[in-house]
Amino acid sequence: FIQIVTTKEVLSAYKVSLSSAVIAALINSIFGVILAWVLVKYEFFGKRILDGLIELPFALPTAVAGISLTSLYSDKGWIGSIFDKFNIKIAYTQIGIIIAMIFIGIPFVVRCIQPVLEKMDKQYEEAATMLGATRSKTFFRVILPEIFPAILTGFGLALARGIGEYGSVIFIAGNIPFKTQVVPLIIMTKLEQYKYTDATSIAIVMLVISFIILLLINIIQSYVSKRAFN
């Protein structure tokens, strides 16, 4: 078991998958708050369309999402060609993997935060304003503590989805050994080679890692909730 899960190829895949998923989840947490805030606090033309587009990653088959992202961010794609002028490669690099994970993870964060913002009593914000607090101070001292548990939940869900994502990642990753190989792809490769013991061993490690991450997030959530209640 130790031999299987500690080969250079597998260790590299752990690093790529986990680091990409963490970075994507952190970015999603920031922009998820912004998107949820805009959808709840503002009225504007096209709001319903934007709200519906948040669900797009859920509706699209992952393979379709992966092919579309690869086409957009390749050297000859609409977006990739712009970055290519500055010698910045997106497709077939870890940046591309992170972008794919951001795409499939953003709905989890937005949908976790949105209901909390909708239920928040506006009197807290009004009281803070009357006491002389600036907008930024009101957000960080009054609103953020209320939505922080929801942010953690969204972060955990986006992270878990990113770690286990296969369809939307494999196309843009390019399967370059020791650079863009992700763990789900290695597991699938092992299964195709009928190496069921190898695939199961690697999957068990990912299961344990995911469990530890979710446990830590739940512990932090519990601590934050108790502190807010006290």
PDB file of C-alpha atoms in Angstrom:
ATOM      1  CA  PHE A   1       0.000   0.000   0.000  1.00  0.00           C
ATOM      2  CA  ILE A   2       2.772   2.459   0.984  1.00  0.00           C
ATOM      3  CA  GLN A   3       4.681   1.681  -2.202  1.00  0.00           C
ATOM      4  CA  ILE A   4       1.649   2.369  -4.385  1.00  0.00           C
ATOM      5  CA  VAL A   5       0.607   5.670  -2.781  1.00  0.00           C
ATOM      6  CA  THR A   6       4.115   7.139  -2.487  1.00  0.00           C
ATOM      7  CA  THR A   7       5.390   6.780  -6.055  1.00  0.00           C
ATOM      8  CA  LYS A   8       6.690  10.016  -7.604  1.00  0.00           C
ATOM      9  CA  GLU A   9       3.837  10.124 -10.106  1.00  0.00           C
ATOM     10  CA  VAL A  10       1.129   9.753  -7.458  1.00  0.00           C
ATOM     11  CA  LEU A  11       2.754  12.225  -5.026  1.00  0.00           C
ATOM     12  CA  SER A  12       2.970  14.782  -7.838  1.00  0.00           C
ATOM     13  CA  ALA A  13      -0.716  14.232  -8.633  1.00  0.00           C
ATOM     14  CA  TYR A  14      -1.646  14.760  -4.944  1.00  0.00           C
ATOM     15  CA  LYS A  15       0.248  18.043  -4.993  1.00  0.00           C
ATOM     16  CA  VAL A  16      -1.360  19.258  -8.224  1.00  0.00           C
ATOM     17  CA  SER A  17      -4.907  18.256  -7.221  1.00  0.00           C
ATOM     18  CA  LEU A  18      -4.798  19.586  -3.650  1.00  0.00           C
ATOM     19  CA  SER A  19      -2.960  22.848  -4.372  1.00  0.00           C
ATOM     20  CA  SER A  20      -5.212  23.627  -7.356  1.00  0.00           C
ATOM     21  CA  ALA A  21      -8.381  22.817  -5.405  1.00  0.00           C
ATOM     22  CA  VAL A  22      -7.335  24.971  -2.418  1.00  0.00           C
ATOM     23  CA  ILE A  23      -6.412  27.961  -4.617  1.00  0.00           C
ATOM     24  CA  ALA A  24      -9.661  27.630  -6.609  1.00  0.00           C
ATOM     25  CA  ALA A  25     -11.753  27.352  -3.418  1.00  0.00           C
ATOM     26  CA  LEU A  26     -10.093  30.456  -1.928  1.00  0.00           C
ATOM     27  CA  ILE A  27     -10.739  32.462  -5.111  1.00  0.00           C
ATOM     28  CA  ASN A  28     -14.322  31.184  -5.168  1.00  0.00           C
ATOM     29  CA  SER A  29     -14.789  32.263  -1.545  1.00  0.00           C
ATOM     30  CA  ILE A  30     -13.803  35.843  -2.375  1.00  0.00           C
ATOM     31  CA  PHE A  31     -15.742  36.202  -5.613  1.00  0.00           C
ATOM     32  CA  GLY A  32     -18.625  34.125  -4.268  1.00  0.00           C
ATOM     33  CA  VAL A  33     -19.165  36.733  -1.535  1.00  0.00           C
ATOM     34  CA  ILE A  34     -19.054  39.522  -4.137  1.00  0.00           C
ATOM     35  CA  LEU A  35     -21.535  37.764  -6.441  1.00  0.00           C
ATOM     36  CA  ALA A  36     -23.918  36.891  -3.593  1.00  0.00           C
ATOM     37  CA  TRP A  37     -23.705  40.476  -2.288  1.00  0.00           C
ATOM     38  CA  VAL A  38     -24.524  41.949  -5.719  1.00  0.00           C
ATOM     39  CA  LEU A  39     -27.446  39.556  -6.252  1.00  0.00           C
ATOM     40  CA  VAL A  40     -28.954  40.283  -2.817  1.00  0.00           C
ATOM     41  CA  LYS A  41     -28.236  43.983  -2.316  1.00  0.00           C
ATOM     42  CA  TYR A  42     -28.708  45.463  -5.784  1.00  0.00           C
ATOM     43  CA  GLU A  43     -31.436  45.635  -8.422  1.00  0.00           C
ATOM     44  CA  PHE A  44     -30.242  45.922 -12.021  1.00  0.00           C
ATOM     45  CA  PHE A  45     -31.116  44.903 -15.560  1.00  0.00           C
ATOM     46  CA  GLY A  46     -30.211  41.272 -16.222  1.00  0.00           C
ATOM     47  CA  LYS A  47     -30.151  40.270 -12.544  1.00  0.00           C
ATOM     48  CA  ARG A  48     -32.293  37.180 -13.190  1.00  0.00           C
ATOM     49  CA  ILE A  49     -30.014  36.150 -16.056  1.00  0.00           C
ATOM     50  CA  LEU A  50     -26.909  36.495 -13.857  1.00  0.00           C
ATOM     51  CA  ASP A  51     -28.627  34.543 -11.086  1.00  0.00           C
ATOM     52  CA  GLY A  52     -29.456  31.786 -13.577  1.00  0.00           C
ATOM     53  CA  LEU A  53     -25.915  31.710 -14.983  1.00  0.00           C
ATOM     54  CA  ILE A  54     -24.635  30.827 -11.502  1.00  0.00           C
ATOM     55  CA  GLU A  55     -26.294  27.433 -11.993  1.00  0.00           C
ATOM     56  CA  LEU A  56     -24.645  26.853 -15.379  1.00  0.00           C
ATOM     57  CA  PRO A  57     -21.848  24.587 -14.037  1.00  0.00           C
ATOM     58  CA  PHE A  58     -24.536  22.328 -12.522  1.00  0.00           C
ATOM     59  CA  ALA A  59     -26.461  22.093 -15.808  1.00  0.00           C
ATOM     60  CA  LEU A  60     -23.515  21.528 -18.166  1.00  0.00           C
ATOM     61  CA  PRO A  61     -22.073  18.013 -18.492  1.00  0.00           C
ATOM     62  CA  THR A  62     -18.536  18.151 -17.105  1.00  0.00           C
ATOM     63  CA  ALA A  63     -17.010  16.943 -20.378  1.00  0.00           C
ATOM     64  CA  VAL A  64     -18.754  19.762 -22.279  1.00  0.00           C
ATOM     65  CA  ALA A  65     -17.461  22.278 -19.730  1.00  0.00           C
ATOM     66  CA  GLY A  66     -13.938  20.890 -20.069  1.00  0.00           C
ATOM     67  CA  ILE A  67     -13.946  21.032 -23.876  1.00  0.00           C
ATOM     68  CA  SER A  68     -15.414  24.561 -23.855  1.00  0.00           C
ATOM     69  CA  LEU A  69     -12.844  25.850 -21.353  1.00  0.00           C
ATOM     70  CA  THR A  70     -10.007  24.245 -23.325  1.00  0.00           C
ATOM     71  CA  SER A  71     -11.229  25.911 -26.538  1.00  0.00           C
ATOM     72  CA  LEU A  72     -11.479  29.298 -24.840  1.00  0.00           C
ATOM     73  CA  TYR A  73      -8.143  29.184 -23.043  1.00  0.00           C
ATOM     74  CA  SER A  74      -5.974  27.410 -25.631  1.00  0.00           C
ATOM     75  CA  ASP A  75      -3.314  29.423 -27.465  1.00  0.00           C
ATOM     76  CA  LYS A  76      -5.751  29.994 -30.337  1.00  0.00           C
ATOM     77  CA  GLY A  77      -8.862  30.475 -28.184  1.00  0.00           C
ATOM     78  CA  TRP A  78     -10.660  33.779 -27.590  1.00  0.00           C
ATOM     79  CA  ILE A  79      -9.158  34.317 -24.152  1.00  0.00           C
ATOM     80  CA  GLY A  80      -6.011  32.196 -24.430  1.00  0.00           C
ATOM     81  CA  SER A  81      -4.810  34.043 -27.545  1.00  0.00           C
ATOM     82  CA  ILE A  82      -4.784  37.338 -25.612  1.00  0.00           C
ATOM     83  CA  PHE A  83      -2.617  35.880 -22.847  1.00  0.00           C
ATOM     84  CA  ASP A  84      -0.439  34.094 -25.399  1.00  0.00           C
ATOM     85  CA  LYS A  85       0.752  37.493 -26.655  1.00  0.00           C
ATOM     86  CA  PHE A  86       2.348  37.979 -23.224  1.00  0.00           C
ATOM     87  CA  ASN A  87       3.774  34.411 -23.245  1.00  0.00           C
ATOM     88  CA  ILE A  88       1.263  33.287 -20.604  1.00  0.00           C
ATOM     89  CA  LYS A  89       0.001  29.745 -21.167  1.00  0.00           C
ATOM     90  CA  ILE A  90      -3.295  28.743 -19.578  1.00  0.00           C
ATOM     91  CA  ALA A  91      -4.467  25.537 -21.213  1.00  0.00           C
ATOM     92  CA  TYR A  92      -2.363  22.466 -20.357  1.00  0.00           C
ATOM     93  CA  THR A  93      -0.935  24.170 -17.257  1.00  0.00           C
ATOM     94  CA  GLN A  94      -1.931  24.264 -13.599  1.00  0.00           C
ATOM     95  CA  ILE A  95      -3.521  27.671 -14.213  1.00  0.00           C
ATOM     96  CA  GLY A  96      -5.984  25.985 -16.552  1.00  0.00           C
ATOM     97  CA  ILE A  97      -6.791  23.358 -13.923  1.00  0.00           C
ATOM     98  CA  ILE A  98      -7.479  26.092 -11.357  1.00  0.00           C
ATOM     99  CA  ILE A  99      -9.759  27.942 -13.801  1.00  0.00           C
ATOM    100  CA  ALA A 100     -11.744  24.746 -14.443  1.00  0.00           C
ATOM    101  CA  MET A 101     -12.087  24.177 -10.690  1.00  0.00           C
ATOM    102  CA  ILE A 102     -13.192  27.787 -10.173  1.00  0.00           C
ATOM    103  CA  PHE A 103     -15.873  27.337 -12.836  1.00  0.00           C
ATOM    104  CA  ILE A 104     -17.364  24.204 -11.301  1.00  0.00           C
ATOM    105  CA  GLY A 105     -17.003  25.409  -7.680  1.00  0.00           C
ATOM    106  CA  ILE A 106     -18.366  28.974  -7.710  1.00  0.00           C
ATOM    107  CA  PRO A 107     -22.092  27.973  -7.475  1.00  0.00           C
ATOM    108  CA  PHE A 108     -21.499  26.176  -4.146  1.00  0.00           C
ATOM    109  CA  VAL A 109     -20.122  29.325  -2.495  1.00  0.00           C
ATOM    110  CA  VAL A 110     -22.734  31.708  -3.919  1.00  0.00           C
ATOM    111  CA  ARG A 111     -25.669  29.465  -3.004  1.00  0.00           C
ATOM    112  CA  CYS A 112     -24.353  29.003   0.541  1.00  0.00           C
ATOM    113  CA  ILE A 113     -23.924  32.736   1.199  1.00  0.00           C
ATOM    114  CA  GLN A 114     -26.943  34.105  -0.682  1.00  0.00           C
ATOM    115  CA  PRO A 115     -29.686  32.835   1.701  1.00  0.00           C
ATOM    116  CA  VAL A 116     -27.771  34.073   4.768  1.00  0.00           C
ATOM    117  CA  LEU A 117     -27.468  37.576   3.308  1.00  0.00           C
ATOM    118  CA  GLU A 118     -31.157  37.567   2.380  1.00  0.00           C
ATOM    119  CA  LYS A 119     -32.189  36.685   5.953  1.00  0.00           C
ATOM    120  CA  MET A 120     -29.870  39.178   7.643  1.00  0.00           C
ATOM    121  CA  ASP A 121     -31.665  41.951   9.507  1.00  0.00           C
ATOM    122  CA  LYS A 122     -30.882  45.327   7.923  1.00  0.00           C
ATOM    123  CA  GLN A 123     -31.130  46.946  11.353  1.00  0.00           C
ATOM    124  CA  TYR A 124     -27.597  45.758  12.176  1.00  0.00           C
ATOM    125  CA  GLU A 125     -26.180  47.665   9.206  1.00  0.00           C
ATOM    126  CA  GLU A 126     -28.299  50.726   9.988  1.00  0.00           C
ATOM    127  CA  ALA A 127     -27.182  50.702  13.633  1.00  0.00           C
ATOM    128  CA  ALA A 128     -23.520  50.463  12.614  1.00  0.00           C
ATOM    129  CA  THR A 129     -23.959  53.368  10.182  1.00  0.00           C
ATOM    130  CA  MET A 130     -25.678  55.496  12.847  1.00  0.00           C
ATOM    131  CA  LEU A 131     -22.768  54.810  15.216  1.00  0.00           C
ATOM    132  CA  GLY A 132     -20.368  56.205  12.625  1.00  0.00           C
ATOM    133  CA  ALA A 133     -18.988  53.013  11.093  1.00  0.00           C
ATOM    134  CA  THR A 134     -17.765  53.182   7.503  1.00  0.00           C
ATOM    135  CA  ARG A 135     -19.029  50.739   4.869  1.00  0.00           C
ATOM    136  CA  SER A 136     -15.869  48.646   5.046  1.00  0.00           C
ATOM    137  CA  LYS A 137     -15.955  48.590   8.850  1.00  0.00           C
ATOM    138  CA  THR A 138     -19.634  47.598   8.815  1.00  0.00           C
ATOM    139  CA  PHE A 139     -18.869  44.742   6.431  1.00  0.00           C
ATOM    140  CA  PHE A 140     -15.860  43.355   8.333  1.00  0.00           C
ATOM    141  CA  ARG A 141     -17.268  43.871  11.846  1.00  0.00           C
ATOM    142  CA  VAL A 142     -21.001  43.222  11.374  1.00  0.00           C
ATOM    143  CA  ILE A 143     -21.710  41.303   8.144  1.00  0.00           C
ATOM    144  CA  LEU A 144     -18.639  39.093   7.729  1.00  0.00           C
ATOM    145  CA  PRO A 145     -18.970  37.375  11.148  1.00  0.00           C
ATOM    146  CA  GLU A 146     -22.569  36.473  10.239  1.00  0.00           C
ATOM    147  CA  ILE A 147     -21.765  34.996   6.830  1.00  0.00           C
ATOM    148  CA  PHE A 148     -18.398  33.445   7.766  1.00  0.00           C
ATOM    149  CA  PRO A 149     -19.856  29.973   8.613  1.00  0.00           C
ATOM    150  CA  ALA A 150     -21.631  29.992   5.224  1.00  0.00           C
ATOM    151  CA  ILE A 151     -18.350  30.979   3.519  1.00  0.00           C
ATOM    152  CA  LEU A 152     -16.628  28.053   5.225  1.00  0.00           C
ATOM    153  CA  THR A 153     -19.372  25.688   4.050  1.00  0.00           C
ATOM    154  CA  GLY A 154     -19.103  26.964   0.485  1.00  0.00           C
ATOM    155  CA  PHE A 155     -15.306  26.746   0.663  1.00  0.00           C
ATOM    156  CA  GLY A 156     -15.503  23.131   1.845  1.00  0.00           C
ATOM    157  CA  LEU A 157     -17.969  22.122  -0.873  1.00  0.00           C
ATOM    158  CA  ALA A 158     -15.964  23.860  -3.619  1.00  0.00           C
ATOM    159  CA  LEU A 159     -12.765  22.269  -2.312  1.00  0.00           C
ATOM    160  CA  ALA A 160     -14.298  18.791  -2.209  1.00  0.00           C
ATOM    161  CA  ARG A 161     -15.712  19.207  -5.725  1.00  0.00           C
ATOM    162  CA  GLY A 162     -12.350  20.437  -7.018  1.00  0.00           C
ATOM    163  CA  ILE A 163     -10.362  17.568  -5.495  1.00  0.00           C
ATOM    164  CA  GLY A 164     -12.608  14.951  -7.050  1.00  0.00           C
ATOM    165  CA  GLU A 165     -13.326  16.702 -10.364  1.00  0.00           C
ATOM    166  CA  TYR A 166     -12.548  14.674 -13.470  1.00  0.00           C
ATOM    167  CA  GLY A 167     -14.558  15.600 -16.568  1.00  0.00           C
ATOM    168  CA  SER A 168     -14.007  19.360 -16.732  1.00  0.00           C
ATOM    169  CA  VAL A 169     -10.329  19.119 -15.694  1.00  0.00           C
ATOM    170  CA  ILE A 170      -8.819  16.355 -17.852  1.00  0.00           C
ATOM    171  CA  PHE A 171      -9.210  18.221 -21.151  1.00  0.00           C
ATOM    172  CA  ILE A 172      -7.652  21.502 -20.029  1.00  0.00           C
ATOM    173  CA  ALA A 173      -4.999  19.721 -17.909  1.00  0.00           C
ATOM    174  CA  GLY A 174      -3.446  17.894 -20.832  1.00  0.00           C
ATOM    175  CA  ASN A 175      -2.247  14.965 -18.673  1.00  0.00           C
ATOM    176  CA  ILE A 176       1.425  16.024 -18.577  1.00  0.00           C
ATOM    177  CA  PRO A 177       3.289  13.735 -16.114  1.00  0.00           C
ATOM    178  CA  PHE A 178       4.568  15.506 -12.980  1.00  0.00           C
ATOM    179  CA  LYS A 179       3.004  18.798 -14.138  1.00  0.00           C
ATOM    180  CA  THR A 180      -0.722  18.594 -14.821  1.00  0.00           C
ATOM    181  CA  GLN A 181      -1.724  15.052 -13.859  1.00  0.00           C
ATOM    182  CA  VAL A 182      -4.554  15.042 -11.313  1.00  0.00           C
ATOM    183  CA  VAL A 183      -5.446  12.214  -8.945  1.00  0.00           C
ATOM    184  CA  PRO A 184      -8.845  11.288 -10.486  1.00  0.00           C
ATOM    185  CA  LEU A 185      -7.115  10.839 -13.854  1.00  0.00           C
ATOM    186  CA  ILE A 186      -4.481   8.523 -12.356  1.00  0.00           C
ATOM    187  CA  ILE A 187      -7.219   6.496 -10.653  1.00  0.00           C
ATOM    188  CA  MET A 188      -9.096   6.146 -13.973  1.00  0.00           C
ATOM    189  CA  THR A 189      -5.865   5.166 -15.737  1.00  0.00           C
ATOM    190  CA  LYS A 190      -5.185   2.471 -13.144  1.00  0.00           C
ATOM    191  CA  LEU A 191      -8.720   1.121 -13.567  1.00  0.00           C
ATOM    192  CA  GLU A 192      -8.327   0.999 -17.352  1.00  0.00           C
ATOM    193  CA  GLN A 193      -5.119  -0.979 -16.825  1.00  0.00           C
ATOM    194  CA  TYR A 194      -7.010  -3.376 -14.504  1.00  0.00           C
ATOM    195  CA  LYS A 195      -4.797  -2.328 -11.581  1.00  0.00           C
ATOM    196  CA  TYR A 196      -7.672  -2.304  -9.135  1.00  0.00           C
ATOM    197  CA  THR A 197      -5.451  -2.512  -6.041  1.00  0.00           C
ATOM    198  CA  ASP A 198      -3.511   0.584  -7.107  1.00  0.00           C
ATOM    199  CA  ALA A 199      -6.681   2.533  -7.902  1.00  0.00           C
ATOM    200  CA  THR A 200      -8.300   1.565  -4.590  1.00  0.00           C
ATOM    201  CA  SER A 201      -5.197   2.487  -2.574  1.00  0.00           C
ATOM    202  CA  ILE A 202      -4.927   5.944  -4.158  1.00  0.00           C
ATOM    203  CA  ALA A 203      -8.671   6.500  -3.716  1.00  0.00           C
ATOM    204  CA  ILE A 204      -8.442   5.592  -0.008  1.00  0.00           C
ATOM    205  CA  VAL A 205      -5.729   8.225   0.516  1.00  0.00           C
ATOM    206  CA  MET A 206      -7.897  10.861  -1.192  1.00  0.00           C
ATOM    207  CA  LEU A 207     -10.864   9.775   0.919  1.00  0.00           C
ATOM    208  CA  VAL A 208      -8.842  10.207   4.126  1.00  0.00           C
ATOM    209  CA  ILE A 209      -7.525  13.617   2.997  1.00  0.00           C
ATOM    210  CA  SER A 210     -11.050  14.789   2.117  1.00  0.00           C
ATOM    211  CA  PHE A 211     -12.383  13.551   5.458  1.00  0.00           C
ATOM    212  CA  ILE A 212      -9.655  15.403   7.387  1.00  0.00           C
ATOM    213  CA  ILE A 213     -10.300  18.629   5.458  1.00  0.00           C
ATOM    214  CA  LEU A 214     -14.057  18.471   6.055  1.00  0.00           C
ATOM    215  CA  LEU A 215     -13.486  17.623   9.734  1.00  0.00           C
ATOM    216  CA  LEU A 216     -11.232  20.658  10.161  1.00  0.00           C
ATOM    217  CA  ILE A 217     -13.784  22.910   8.434  1.00  0.00           C
ATOM    218  CA  ASN A 218     -16.549  21.607  10.723  1.00  0.00           C
ATOM    219  CA  ILE A 219     -14.383  22.211  13.812  1.00  0.00           C
ATOM    220  CA  ILE A 220     -13.701  25.799  12.689  1.00  0.00           C
ATOM    221  CA  GLN A 221     -17.409  26.328  11.952  1.00  0.00           C
ATOM    222  CA  SER A 222     -18.343  25.053  15.400  1.00  0.00           C
ATOM    223  CA  TYR A 223     -15.781  27.325  17.042  1.00  0.00           C
ATOM    224  CA  VAL A 224     -16.955  30.383  15.092  1.00  0.00           C
ATOM    225  CA  SER A 225     -20.620  29.666  15.865  1.00  0.00           C
ATOM    226  CA  LYS A 226     -19.963  29.254  19.607  1.00  0.00           C
ATOM    227  CA  ARG A 227     -17.897  32.430  19.688  1.00  0.00           C
ATOM    228  CA  ALA A 228     -20.618  34.382  17.875  1.00  0.00           C
ATOM    229  CA  PHE A 229     -23.290  32.992  20.217  1.00  0.00           C
ATOM    230  CA  ASN A 230     -21.263  33.889  23.340  1.00  0.00           C
TER     231      ASN A 230
END
